PDB file with one MODEL, atoms N, CA, C and O in Angstrom:
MODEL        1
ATOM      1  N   UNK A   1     -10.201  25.647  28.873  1.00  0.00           N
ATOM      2  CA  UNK A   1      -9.745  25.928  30.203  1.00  0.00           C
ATOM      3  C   UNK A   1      -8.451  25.174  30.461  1.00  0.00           C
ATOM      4  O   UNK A   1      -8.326  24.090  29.891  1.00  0.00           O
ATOM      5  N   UNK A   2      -7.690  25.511  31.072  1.00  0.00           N
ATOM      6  CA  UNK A   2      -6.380  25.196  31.585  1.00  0.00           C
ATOM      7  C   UNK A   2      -6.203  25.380  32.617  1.00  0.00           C
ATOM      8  O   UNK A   2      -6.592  26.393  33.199  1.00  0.00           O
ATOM      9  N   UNK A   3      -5.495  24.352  33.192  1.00  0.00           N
ATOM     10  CA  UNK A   3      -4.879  24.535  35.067  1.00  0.00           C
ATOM     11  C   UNK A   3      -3.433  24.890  35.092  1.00  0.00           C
ATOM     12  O   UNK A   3      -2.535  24.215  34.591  1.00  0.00           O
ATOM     13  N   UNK A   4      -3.309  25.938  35.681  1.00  0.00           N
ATOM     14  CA  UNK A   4      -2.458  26.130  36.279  1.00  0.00           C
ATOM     15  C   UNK A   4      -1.062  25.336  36.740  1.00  0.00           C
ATOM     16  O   UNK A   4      -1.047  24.117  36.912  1.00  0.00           O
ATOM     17  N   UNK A   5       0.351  26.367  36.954  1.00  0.00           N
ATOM     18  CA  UNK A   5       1.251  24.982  37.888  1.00  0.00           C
ATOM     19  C   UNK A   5       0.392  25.019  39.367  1.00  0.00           C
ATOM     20  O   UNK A   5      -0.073  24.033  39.940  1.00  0.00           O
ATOM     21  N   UNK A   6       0.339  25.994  39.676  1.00  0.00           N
ATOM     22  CA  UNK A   6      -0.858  25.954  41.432  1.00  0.00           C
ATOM     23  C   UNK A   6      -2.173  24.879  40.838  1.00  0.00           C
ATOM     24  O   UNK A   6      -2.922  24.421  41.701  1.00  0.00           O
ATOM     25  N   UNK A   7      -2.307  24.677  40.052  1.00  0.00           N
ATOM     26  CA  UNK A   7      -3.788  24.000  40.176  1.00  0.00           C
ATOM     27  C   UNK A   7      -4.429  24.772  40.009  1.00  0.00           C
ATOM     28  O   UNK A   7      -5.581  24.376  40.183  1.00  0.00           O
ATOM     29  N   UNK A   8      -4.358  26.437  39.561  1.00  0.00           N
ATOM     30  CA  UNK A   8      -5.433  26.843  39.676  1.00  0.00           C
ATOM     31  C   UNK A   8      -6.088  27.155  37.925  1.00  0.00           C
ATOM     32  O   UNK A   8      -5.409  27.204  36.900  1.00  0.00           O
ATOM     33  N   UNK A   9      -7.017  27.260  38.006  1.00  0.00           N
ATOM     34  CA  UNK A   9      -7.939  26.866  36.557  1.00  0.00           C
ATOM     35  C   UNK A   9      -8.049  28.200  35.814  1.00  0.00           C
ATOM     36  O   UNK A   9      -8.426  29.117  36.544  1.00  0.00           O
ATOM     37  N   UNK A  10      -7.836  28.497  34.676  1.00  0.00           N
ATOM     38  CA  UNK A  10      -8.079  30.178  34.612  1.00  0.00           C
ATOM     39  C   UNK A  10      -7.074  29.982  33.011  1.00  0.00           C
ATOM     40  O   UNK A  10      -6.363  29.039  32.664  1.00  0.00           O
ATOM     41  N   UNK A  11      -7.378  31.239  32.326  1.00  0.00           N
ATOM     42  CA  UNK A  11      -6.526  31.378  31.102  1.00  0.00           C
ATOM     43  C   UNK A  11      -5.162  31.234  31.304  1.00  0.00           C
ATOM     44  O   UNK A  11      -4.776  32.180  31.990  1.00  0.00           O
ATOM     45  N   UNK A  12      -4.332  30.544  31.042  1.00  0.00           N
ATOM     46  CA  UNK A  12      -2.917  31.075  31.376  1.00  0.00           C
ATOM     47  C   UNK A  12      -2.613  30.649  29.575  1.00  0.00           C
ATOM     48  O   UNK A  12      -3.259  29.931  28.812  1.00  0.00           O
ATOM     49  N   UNK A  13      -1.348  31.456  29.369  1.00  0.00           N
ATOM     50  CA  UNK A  13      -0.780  31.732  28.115  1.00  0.00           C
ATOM     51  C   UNK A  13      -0.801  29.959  27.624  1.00  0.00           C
ATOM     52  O   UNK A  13      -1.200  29.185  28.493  1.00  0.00           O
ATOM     53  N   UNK A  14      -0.440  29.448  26.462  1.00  0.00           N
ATOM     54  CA  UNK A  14       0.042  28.602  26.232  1.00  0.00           C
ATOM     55  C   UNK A  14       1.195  28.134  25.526  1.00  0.00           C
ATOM     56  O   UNK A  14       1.553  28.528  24.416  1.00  0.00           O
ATOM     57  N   UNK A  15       1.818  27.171  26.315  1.00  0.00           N
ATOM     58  CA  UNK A  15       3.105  26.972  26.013  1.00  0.00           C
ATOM     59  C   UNK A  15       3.487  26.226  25.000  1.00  0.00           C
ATOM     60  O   UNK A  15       2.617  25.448  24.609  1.00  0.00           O
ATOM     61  N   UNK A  16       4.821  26.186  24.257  1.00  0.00           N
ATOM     62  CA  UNK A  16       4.873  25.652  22.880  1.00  0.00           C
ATOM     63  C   UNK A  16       4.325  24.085  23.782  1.00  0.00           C
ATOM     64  O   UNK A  16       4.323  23.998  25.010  1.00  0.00           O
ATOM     65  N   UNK A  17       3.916  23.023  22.882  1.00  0.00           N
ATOM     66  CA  UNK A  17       3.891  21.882  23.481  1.00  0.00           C
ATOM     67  C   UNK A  17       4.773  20.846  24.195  1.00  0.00           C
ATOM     68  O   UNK A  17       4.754  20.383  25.336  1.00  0.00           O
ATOM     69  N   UNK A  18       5.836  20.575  22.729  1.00  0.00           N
ATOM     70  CA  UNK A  18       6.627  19.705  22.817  1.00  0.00           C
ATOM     71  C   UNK A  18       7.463  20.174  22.087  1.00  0.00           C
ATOM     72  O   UNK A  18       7.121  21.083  21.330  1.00  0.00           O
ATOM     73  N   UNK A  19       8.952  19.651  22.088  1.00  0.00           N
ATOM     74  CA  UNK A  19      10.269  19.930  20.826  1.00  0.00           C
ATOM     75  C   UNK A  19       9.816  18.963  20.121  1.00  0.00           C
ATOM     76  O   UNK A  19       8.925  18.525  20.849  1.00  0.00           O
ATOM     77  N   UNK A  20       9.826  18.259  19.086  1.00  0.00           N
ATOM     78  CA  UNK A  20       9.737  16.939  18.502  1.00  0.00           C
ATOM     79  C   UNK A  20      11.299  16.520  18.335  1.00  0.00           C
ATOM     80  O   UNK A  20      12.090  17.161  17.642  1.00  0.00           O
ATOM     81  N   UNK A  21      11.577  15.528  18.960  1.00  0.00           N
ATOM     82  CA  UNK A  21      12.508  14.457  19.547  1.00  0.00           C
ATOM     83  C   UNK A  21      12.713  13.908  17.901  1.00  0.00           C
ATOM     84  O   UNK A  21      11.948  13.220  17.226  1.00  0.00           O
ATOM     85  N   UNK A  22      14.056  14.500  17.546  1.00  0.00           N
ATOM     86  CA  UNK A  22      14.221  13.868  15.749  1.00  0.00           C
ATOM     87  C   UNK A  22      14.367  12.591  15.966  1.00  0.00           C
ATOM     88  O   UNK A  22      13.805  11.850  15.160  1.00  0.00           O
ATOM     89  N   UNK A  23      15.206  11.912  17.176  1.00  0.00           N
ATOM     90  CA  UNK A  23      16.111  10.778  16.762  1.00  0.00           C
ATOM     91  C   UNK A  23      14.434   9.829  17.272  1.00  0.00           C
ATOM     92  O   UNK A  23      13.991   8.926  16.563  1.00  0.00           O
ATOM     93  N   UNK A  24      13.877  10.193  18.320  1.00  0.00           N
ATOM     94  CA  UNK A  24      12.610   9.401  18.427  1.00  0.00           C
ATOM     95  C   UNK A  24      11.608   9.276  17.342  1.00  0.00           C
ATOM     96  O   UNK A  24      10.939   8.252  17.206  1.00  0.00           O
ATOM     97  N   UNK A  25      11.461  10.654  16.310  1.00  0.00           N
ATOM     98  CA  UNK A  25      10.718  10.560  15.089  1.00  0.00           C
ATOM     99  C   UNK A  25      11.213   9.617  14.213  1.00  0.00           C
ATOM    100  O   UNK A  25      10.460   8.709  13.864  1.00  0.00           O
ATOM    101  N   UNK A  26      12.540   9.674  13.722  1.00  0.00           N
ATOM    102  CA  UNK A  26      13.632   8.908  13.109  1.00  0.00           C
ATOM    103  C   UNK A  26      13.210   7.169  13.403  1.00  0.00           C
ATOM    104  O   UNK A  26      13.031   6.498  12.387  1.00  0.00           O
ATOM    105  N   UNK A  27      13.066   6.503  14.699  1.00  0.00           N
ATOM    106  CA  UNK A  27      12.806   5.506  15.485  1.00  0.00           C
ATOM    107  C   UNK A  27      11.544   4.808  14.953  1.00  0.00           C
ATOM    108  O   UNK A  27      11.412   3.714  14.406  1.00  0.00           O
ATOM    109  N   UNK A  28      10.709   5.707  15.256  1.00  0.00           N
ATOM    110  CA  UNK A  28       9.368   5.299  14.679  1.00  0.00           C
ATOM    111  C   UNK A  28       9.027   5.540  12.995  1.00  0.00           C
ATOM    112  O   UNK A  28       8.149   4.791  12.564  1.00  0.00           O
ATOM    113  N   UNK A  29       9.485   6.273  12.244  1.00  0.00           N
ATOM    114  CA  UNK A  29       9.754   5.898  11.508  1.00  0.00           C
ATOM    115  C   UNK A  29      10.714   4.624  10.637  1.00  0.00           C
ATOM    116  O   UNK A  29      10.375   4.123   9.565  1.00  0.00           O
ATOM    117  N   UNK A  30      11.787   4.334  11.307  1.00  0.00           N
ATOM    118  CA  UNK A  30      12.454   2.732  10.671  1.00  0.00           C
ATOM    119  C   UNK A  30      11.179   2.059  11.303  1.00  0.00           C
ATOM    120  O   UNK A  30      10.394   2.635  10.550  1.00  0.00           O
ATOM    121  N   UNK A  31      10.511   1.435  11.947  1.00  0.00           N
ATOM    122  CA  UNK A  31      10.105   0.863  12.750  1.00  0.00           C
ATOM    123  C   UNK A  31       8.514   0.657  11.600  1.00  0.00           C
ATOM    124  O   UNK A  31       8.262  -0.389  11.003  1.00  0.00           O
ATOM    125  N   UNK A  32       7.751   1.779  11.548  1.00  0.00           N
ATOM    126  CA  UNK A  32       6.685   1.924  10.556  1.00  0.00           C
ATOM    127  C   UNK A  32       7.389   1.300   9.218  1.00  0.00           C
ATOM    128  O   UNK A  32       6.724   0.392   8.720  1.00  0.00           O
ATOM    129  N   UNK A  33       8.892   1.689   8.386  1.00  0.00           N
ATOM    130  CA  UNK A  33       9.226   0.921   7.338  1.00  0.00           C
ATOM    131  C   UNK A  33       9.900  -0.773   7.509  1.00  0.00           C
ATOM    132  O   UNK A  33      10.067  -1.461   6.501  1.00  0.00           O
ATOM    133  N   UNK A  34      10.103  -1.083   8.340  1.00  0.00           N
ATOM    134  CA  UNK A  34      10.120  -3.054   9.143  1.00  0.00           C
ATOM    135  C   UNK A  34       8.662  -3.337   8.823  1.00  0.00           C
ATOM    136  O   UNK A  34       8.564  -4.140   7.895  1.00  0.00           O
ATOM    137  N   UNK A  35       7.436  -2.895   9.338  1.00  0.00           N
ATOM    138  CA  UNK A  35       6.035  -3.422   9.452  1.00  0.00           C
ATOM    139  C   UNK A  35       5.549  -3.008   7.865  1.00  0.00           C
ATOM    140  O   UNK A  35       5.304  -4.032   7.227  1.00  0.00           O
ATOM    141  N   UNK A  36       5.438  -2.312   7.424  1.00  0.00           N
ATOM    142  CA  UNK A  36       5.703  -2.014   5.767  1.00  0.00           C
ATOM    143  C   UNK A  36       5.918  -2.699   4.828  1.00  0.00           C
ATOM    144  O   UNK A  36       5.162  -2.713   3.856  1.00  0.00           O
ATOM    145  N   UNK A  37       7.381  -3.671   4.944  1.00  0.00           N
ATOM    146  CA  UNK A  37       7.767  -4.138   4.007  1.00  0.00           C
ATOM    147  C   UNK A  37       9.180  -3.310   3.240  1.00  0.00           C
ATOM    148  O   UNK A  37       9.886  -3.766   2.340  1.00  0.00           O
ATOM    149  N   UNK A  38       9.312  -1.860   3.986  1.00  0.00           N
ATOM    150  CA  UNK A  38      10.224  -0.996   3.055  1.00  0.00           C
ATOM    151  C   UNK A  38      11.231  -1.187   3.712  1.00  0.00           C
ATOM    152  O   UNK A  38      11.699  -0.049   3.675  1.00  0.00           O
ATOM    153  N   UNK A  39      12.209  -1.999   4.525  1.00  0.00           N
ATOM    154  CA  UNK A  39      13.355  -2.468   5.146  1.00  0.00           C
ATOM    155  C   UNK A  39      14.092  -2.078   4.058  1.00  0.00           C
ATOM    156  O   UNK A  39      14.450  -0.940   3.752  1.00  0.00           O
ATOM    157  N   UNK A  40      14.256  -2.964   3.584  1.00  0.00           N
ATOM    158  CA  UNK A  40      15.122  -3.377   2.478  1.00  0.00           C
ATOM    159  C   UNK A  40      15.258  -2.613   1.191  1.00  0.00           C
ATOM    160  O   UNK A  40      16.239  -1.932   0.895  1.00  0.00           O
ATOM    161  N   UNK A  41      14.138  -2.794   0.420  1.00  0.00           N
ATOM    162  CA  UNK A  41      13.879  -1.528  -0.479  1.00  0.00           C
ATOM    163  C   UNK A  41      12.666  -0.552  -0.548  1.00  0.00           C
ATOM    164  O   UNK A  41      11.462  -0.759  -0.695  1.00  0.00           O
ATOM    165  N   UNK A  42      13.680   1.015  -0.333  1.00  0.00           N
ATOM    166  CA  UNK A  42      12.635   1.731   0.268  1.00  0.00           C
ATOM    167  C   UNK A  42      11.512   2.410  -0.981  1.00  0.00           C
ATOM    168  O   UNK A  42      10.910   3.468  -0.797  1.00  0.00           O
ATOM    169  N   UNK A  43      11.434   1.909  -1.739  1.00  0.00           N
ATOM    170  CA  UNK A  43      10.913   2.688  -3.429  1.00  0.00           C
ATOM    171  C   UNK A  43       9.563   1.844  -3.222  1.00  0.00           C
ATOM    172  O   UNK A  43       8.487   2.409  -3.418  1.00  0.00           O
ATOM    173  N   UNK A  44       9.616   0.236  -2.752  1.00  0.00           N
ATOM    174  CA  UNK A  44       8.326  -0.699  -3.033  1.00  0.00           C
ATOM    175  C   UNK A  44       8.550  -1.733  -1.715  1.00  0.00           C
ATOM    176  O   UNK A  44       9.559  -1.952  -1.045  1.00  0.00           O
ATOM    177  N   UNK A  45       7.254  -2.246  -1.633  1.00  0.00           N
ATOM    178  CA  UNK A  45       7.097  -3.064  -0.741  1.00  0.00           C
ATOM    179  C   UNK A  45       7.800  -4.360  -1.198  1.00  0.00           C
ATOM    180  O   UNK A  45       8.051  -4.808  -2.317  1.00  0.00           O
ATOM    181  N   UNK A  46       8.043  -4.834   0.130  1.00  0.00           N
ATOM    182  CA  UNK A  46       8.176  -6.181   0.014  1.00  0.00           C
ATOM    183  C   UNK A  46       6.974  -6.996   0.205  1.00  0.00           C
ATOM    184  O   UNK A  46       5.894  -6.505   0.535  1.00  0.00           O
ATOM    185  N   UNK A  47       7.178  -8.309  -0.015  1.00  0.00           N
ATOM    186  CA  UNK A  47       5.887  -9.687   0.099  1.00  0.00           C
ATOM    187  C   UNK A  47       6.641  -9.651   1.667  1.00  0.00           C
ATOM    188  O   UNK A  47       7.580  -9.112   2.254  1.00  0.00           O
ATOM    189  N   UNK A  48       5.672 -10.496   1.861  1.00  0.00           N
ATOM    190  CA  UNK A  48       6.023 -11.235   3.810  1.00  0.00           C
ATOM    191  C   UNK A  48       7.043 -12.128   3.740  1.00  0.00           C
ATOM    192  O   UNK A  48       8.101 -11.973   4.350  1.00  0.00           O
ATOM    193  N   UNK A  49       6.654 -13.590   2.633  1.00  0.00           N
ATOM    194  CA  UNK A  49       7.878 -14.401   2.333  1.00  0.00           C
ATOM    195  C   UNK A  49       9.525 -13.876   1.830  1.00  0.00           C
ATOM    196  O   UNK A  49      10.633 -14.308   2.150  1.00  0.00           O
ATOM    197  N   UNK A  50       9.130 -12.823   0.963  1.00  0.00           N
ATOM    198  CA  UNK A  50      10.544 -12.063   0.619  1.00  0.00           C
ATOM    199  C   UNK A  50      11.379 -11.061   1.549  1.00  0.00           C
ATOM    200  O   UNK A  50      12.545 -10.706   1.379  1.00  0.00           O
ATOM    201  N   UNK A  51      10.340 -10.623   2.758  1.00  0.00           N
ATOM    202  CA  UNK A  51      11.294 -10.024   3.613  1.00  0.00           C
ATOM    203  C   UNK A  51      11.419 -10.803   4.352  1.00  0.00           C
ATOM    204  O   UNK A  51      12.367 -10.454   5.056  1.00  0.00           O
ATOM    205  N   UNK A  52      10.837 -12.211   4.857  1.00  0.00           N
ATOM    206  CA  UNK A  52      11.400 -13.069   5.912  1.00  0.00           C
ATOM    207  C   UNK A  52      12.745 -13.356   5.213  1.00  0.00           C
ATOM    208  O   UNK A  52      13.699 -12.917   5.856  1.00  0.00           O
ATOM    209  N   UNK A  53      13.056 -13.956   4.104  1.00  0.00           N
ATOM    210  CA  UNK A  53      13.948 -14.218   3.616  1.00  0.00           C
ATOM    211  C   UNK A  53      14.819 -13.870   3.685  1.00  0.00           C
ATOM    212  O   UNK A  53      15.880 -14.471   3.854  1.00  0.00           O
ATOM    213  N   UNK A  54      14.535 -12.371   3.529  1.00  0.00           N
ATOM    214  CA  UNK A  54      16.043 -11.686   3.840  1.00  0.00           C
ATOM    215  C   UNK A  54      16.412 -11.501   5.433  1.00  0.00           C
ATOM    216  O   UNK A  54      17.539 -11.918   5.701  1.00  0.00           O
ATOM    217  N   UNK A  55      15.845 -11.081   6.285  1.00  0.00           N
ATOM    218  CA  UNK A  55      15.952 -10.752   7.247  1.00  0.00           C
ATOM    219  C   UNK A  55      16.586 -12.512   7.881  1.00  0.00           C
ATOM    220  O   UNK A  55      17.442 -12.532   8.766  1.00  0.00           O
ATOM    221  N   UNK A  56      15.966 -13.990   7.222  1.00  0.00           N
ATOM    222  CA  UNK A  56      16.749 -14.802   7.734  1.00  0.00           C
ATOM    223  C   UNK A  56      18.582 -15.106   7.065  1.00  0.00           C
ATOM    224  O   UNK A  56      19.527 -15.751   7.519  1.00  0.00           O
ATOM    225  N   UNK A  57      18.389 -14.255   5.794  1.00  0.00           N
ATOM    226  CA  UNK A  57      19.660 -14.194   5.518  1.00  0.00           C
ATOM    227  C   UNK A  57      20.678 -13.483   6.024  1.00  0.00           C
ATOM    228  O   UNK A  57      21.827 -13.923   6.001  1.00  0.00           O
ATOM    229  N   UNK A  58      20.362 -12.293   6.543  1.00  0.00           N
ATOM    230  CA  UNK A  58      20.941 -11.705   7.449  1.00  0.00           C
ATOM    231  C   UNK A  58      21.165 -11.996   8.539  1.00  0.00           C
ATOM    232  O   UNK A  58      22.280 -11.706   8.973  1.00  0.00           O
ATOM    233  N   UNK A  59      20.254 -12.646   9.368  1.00  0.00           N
ATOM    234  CA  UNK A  59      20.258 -13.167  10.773  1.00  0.00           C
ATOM    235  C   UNK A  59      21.284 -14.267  10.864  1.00  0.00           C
ATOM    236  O   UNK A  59      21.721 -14.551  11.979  1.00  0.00           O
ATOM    237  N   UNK A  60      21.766 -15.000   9.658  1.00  0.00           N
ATOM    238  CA  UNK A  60      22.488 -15.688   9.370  1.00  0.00           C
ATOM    239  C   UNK A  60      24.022 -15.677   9.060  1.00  0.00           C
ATOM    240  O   UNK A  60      24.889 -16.521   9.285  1.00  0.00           O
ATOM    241  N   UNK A  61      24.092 -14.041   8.276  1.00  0.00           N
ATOM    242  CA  UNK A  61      25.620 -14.266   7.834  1.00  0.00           C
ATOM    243  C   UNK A  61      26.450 -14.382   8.597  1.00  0.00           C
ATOM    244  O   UNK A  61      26.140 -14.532   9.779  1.00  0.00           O
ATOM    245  N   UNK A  62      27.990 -14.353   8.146  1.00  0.00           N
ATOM    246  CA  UNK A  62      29.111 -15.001   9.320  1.00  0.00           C
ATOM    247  C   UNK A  62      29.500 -13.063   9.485  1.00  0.00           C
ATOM    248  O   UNK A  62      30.254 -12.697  10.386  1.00  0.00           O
ATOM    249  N   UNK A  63      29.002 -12.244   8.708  1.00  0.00           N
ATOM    250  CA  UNK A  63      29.552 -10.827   8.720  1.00  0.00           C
ATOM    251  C   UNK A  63      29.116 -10.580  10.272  1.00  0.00           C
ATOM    252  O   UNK A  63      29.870 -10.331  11.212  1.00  0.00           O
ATOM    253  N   UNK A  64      27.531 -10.731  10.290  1.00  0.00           N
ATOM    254  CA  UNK A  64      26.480 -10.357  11.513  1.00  0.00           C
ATOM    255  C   UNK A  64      26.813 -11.220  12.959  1.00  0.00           C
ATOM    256  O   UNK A  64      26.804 -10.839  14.129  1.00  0.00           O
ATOM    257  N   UNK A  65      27.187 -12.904  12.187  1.00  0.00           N
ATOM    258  CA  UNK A  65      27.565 -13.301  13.238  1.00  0.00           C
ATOM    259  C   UNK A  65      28.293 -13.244  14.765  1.00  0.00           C
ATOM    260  O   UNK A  65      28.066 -13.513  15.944  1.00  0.00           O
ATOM    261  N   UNK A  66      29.446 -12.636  13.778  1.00  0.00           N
ATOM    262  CA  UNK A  66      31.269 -12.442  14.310  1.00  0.00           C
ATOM    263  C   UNK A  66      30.914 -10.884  14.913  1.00  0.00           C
ATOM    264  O   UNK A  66      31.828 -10.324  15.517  1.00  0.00           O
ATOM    265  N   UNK A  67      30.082 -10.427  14.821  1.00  0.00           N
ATOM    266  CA  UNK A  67      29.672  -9.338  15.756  1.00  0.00           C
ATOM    267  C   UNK A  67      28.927  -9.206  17.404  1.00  0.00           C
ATOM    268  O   UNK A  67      28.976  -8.435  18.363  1.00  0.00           O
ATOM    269  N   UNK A  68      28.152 -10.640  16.965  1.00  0.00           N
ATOM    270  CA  UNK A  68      27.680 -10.934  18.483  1.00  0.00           C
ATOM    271  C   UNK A  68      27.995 -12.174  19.094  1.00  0.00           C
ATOM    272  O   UNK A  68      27.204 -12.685  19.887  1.00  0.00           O
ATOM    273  N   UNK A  69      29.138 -12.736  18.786  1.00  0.00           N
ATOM    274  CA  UNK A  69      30.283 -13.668  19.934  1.00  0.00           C
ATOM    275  C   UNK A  69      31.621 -12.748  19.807  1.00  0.00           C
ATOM    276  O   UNK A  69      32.204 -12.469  18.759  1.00  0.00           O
ATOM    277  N   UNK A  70      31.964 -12.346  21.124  1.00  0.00           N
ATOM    278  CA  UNK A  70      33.184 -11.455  21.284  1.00  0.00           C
ATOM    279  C   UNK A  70      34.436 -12.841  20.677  1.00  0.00           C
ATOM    280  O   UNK A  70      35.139 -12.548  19.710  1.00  0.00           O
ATOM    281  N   UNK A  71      34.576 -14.071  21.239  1.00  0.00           N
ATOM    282  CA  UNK A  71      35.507 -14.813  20.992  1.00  0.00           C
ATOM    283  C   UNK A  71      35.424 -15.652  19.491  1.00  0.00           C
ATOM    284  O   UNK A  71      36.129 -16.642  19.299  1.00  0.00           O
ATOM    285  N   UNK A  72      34.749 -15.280  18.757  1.00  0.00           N
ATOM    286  CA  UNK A  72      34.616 -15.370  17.338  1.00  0.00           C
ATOM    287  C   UNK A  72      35.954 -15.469  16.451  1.00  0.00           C
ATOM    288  O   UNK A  72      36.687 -14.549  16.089  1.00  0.00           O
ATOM    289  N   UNK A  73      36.064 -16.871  16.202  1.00  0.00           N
ATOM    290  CA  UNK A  73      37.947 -16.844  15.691  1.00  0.00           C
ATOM    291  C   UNK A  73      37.497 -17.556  14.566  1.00  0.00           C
ATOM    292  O   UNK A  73      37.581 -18.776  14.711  1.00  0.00           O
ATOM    293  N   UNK A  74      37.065 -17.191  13.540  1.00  0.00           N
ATOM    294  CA  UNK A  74      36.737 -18.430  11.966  1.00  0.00           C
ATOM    295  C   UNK A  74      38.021 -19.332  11.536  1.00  0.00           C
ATOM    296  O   UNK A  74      38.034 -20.504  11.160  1.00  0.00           O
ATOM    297  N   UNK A  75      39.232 -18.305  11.731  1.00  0.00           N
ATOM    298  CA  UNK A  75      40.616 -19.228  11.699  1.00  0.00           C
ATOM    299  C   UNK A  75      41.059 -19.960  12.257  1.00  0.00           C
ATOM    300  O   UNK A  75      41.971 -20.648  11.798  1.00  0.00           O
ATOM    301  N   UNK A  76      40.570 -20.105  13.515  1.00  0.00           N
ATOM    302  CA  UNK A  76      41.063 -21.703  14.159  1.00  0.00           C
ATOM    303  C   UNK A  76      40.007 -22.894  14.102  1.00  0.00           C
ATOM    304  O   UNK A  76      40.308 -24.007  14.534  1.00  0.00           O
TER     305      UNK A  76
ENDMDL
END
């Protein structure tokens, strides 16, 4: 049974459901490969210690750095 847009209760046709939202599928997918272990390399898991590792090496470089302080001058 199905309701109606009136509310009212009765067969009405049914409508496709949903579009599936790529860039939201896309989302949850990176997101499922972070909790995984497949960040980094997507063929095999990582250990817990080996992706902290990286992810603190990254969190670290001066590449990543100089991206989130706008006044970022390494030369002076």
């Amino acid at each position: 049974m199905n309701v109606g847009p009136g509310g009212d209760i009765g067969n009405i046709e049914t409508e496709p459901t949903e579009a599936l939202n790529m860039k939201a599928l896309a989302i949850v997918t990176r997101v499922r490969e972070k909790l995984t272990g497949k960040d980094f390399i997507h063929e095999q898991e990582l250990t817990v210690p080996r992706q902290v590792n990286l992810l603190i090496q990254q969190a670290t470089a001066n590449e990543n750095l100089c991206q989130c302080y706008i006044g970022w001058c390494p030369f002076w």
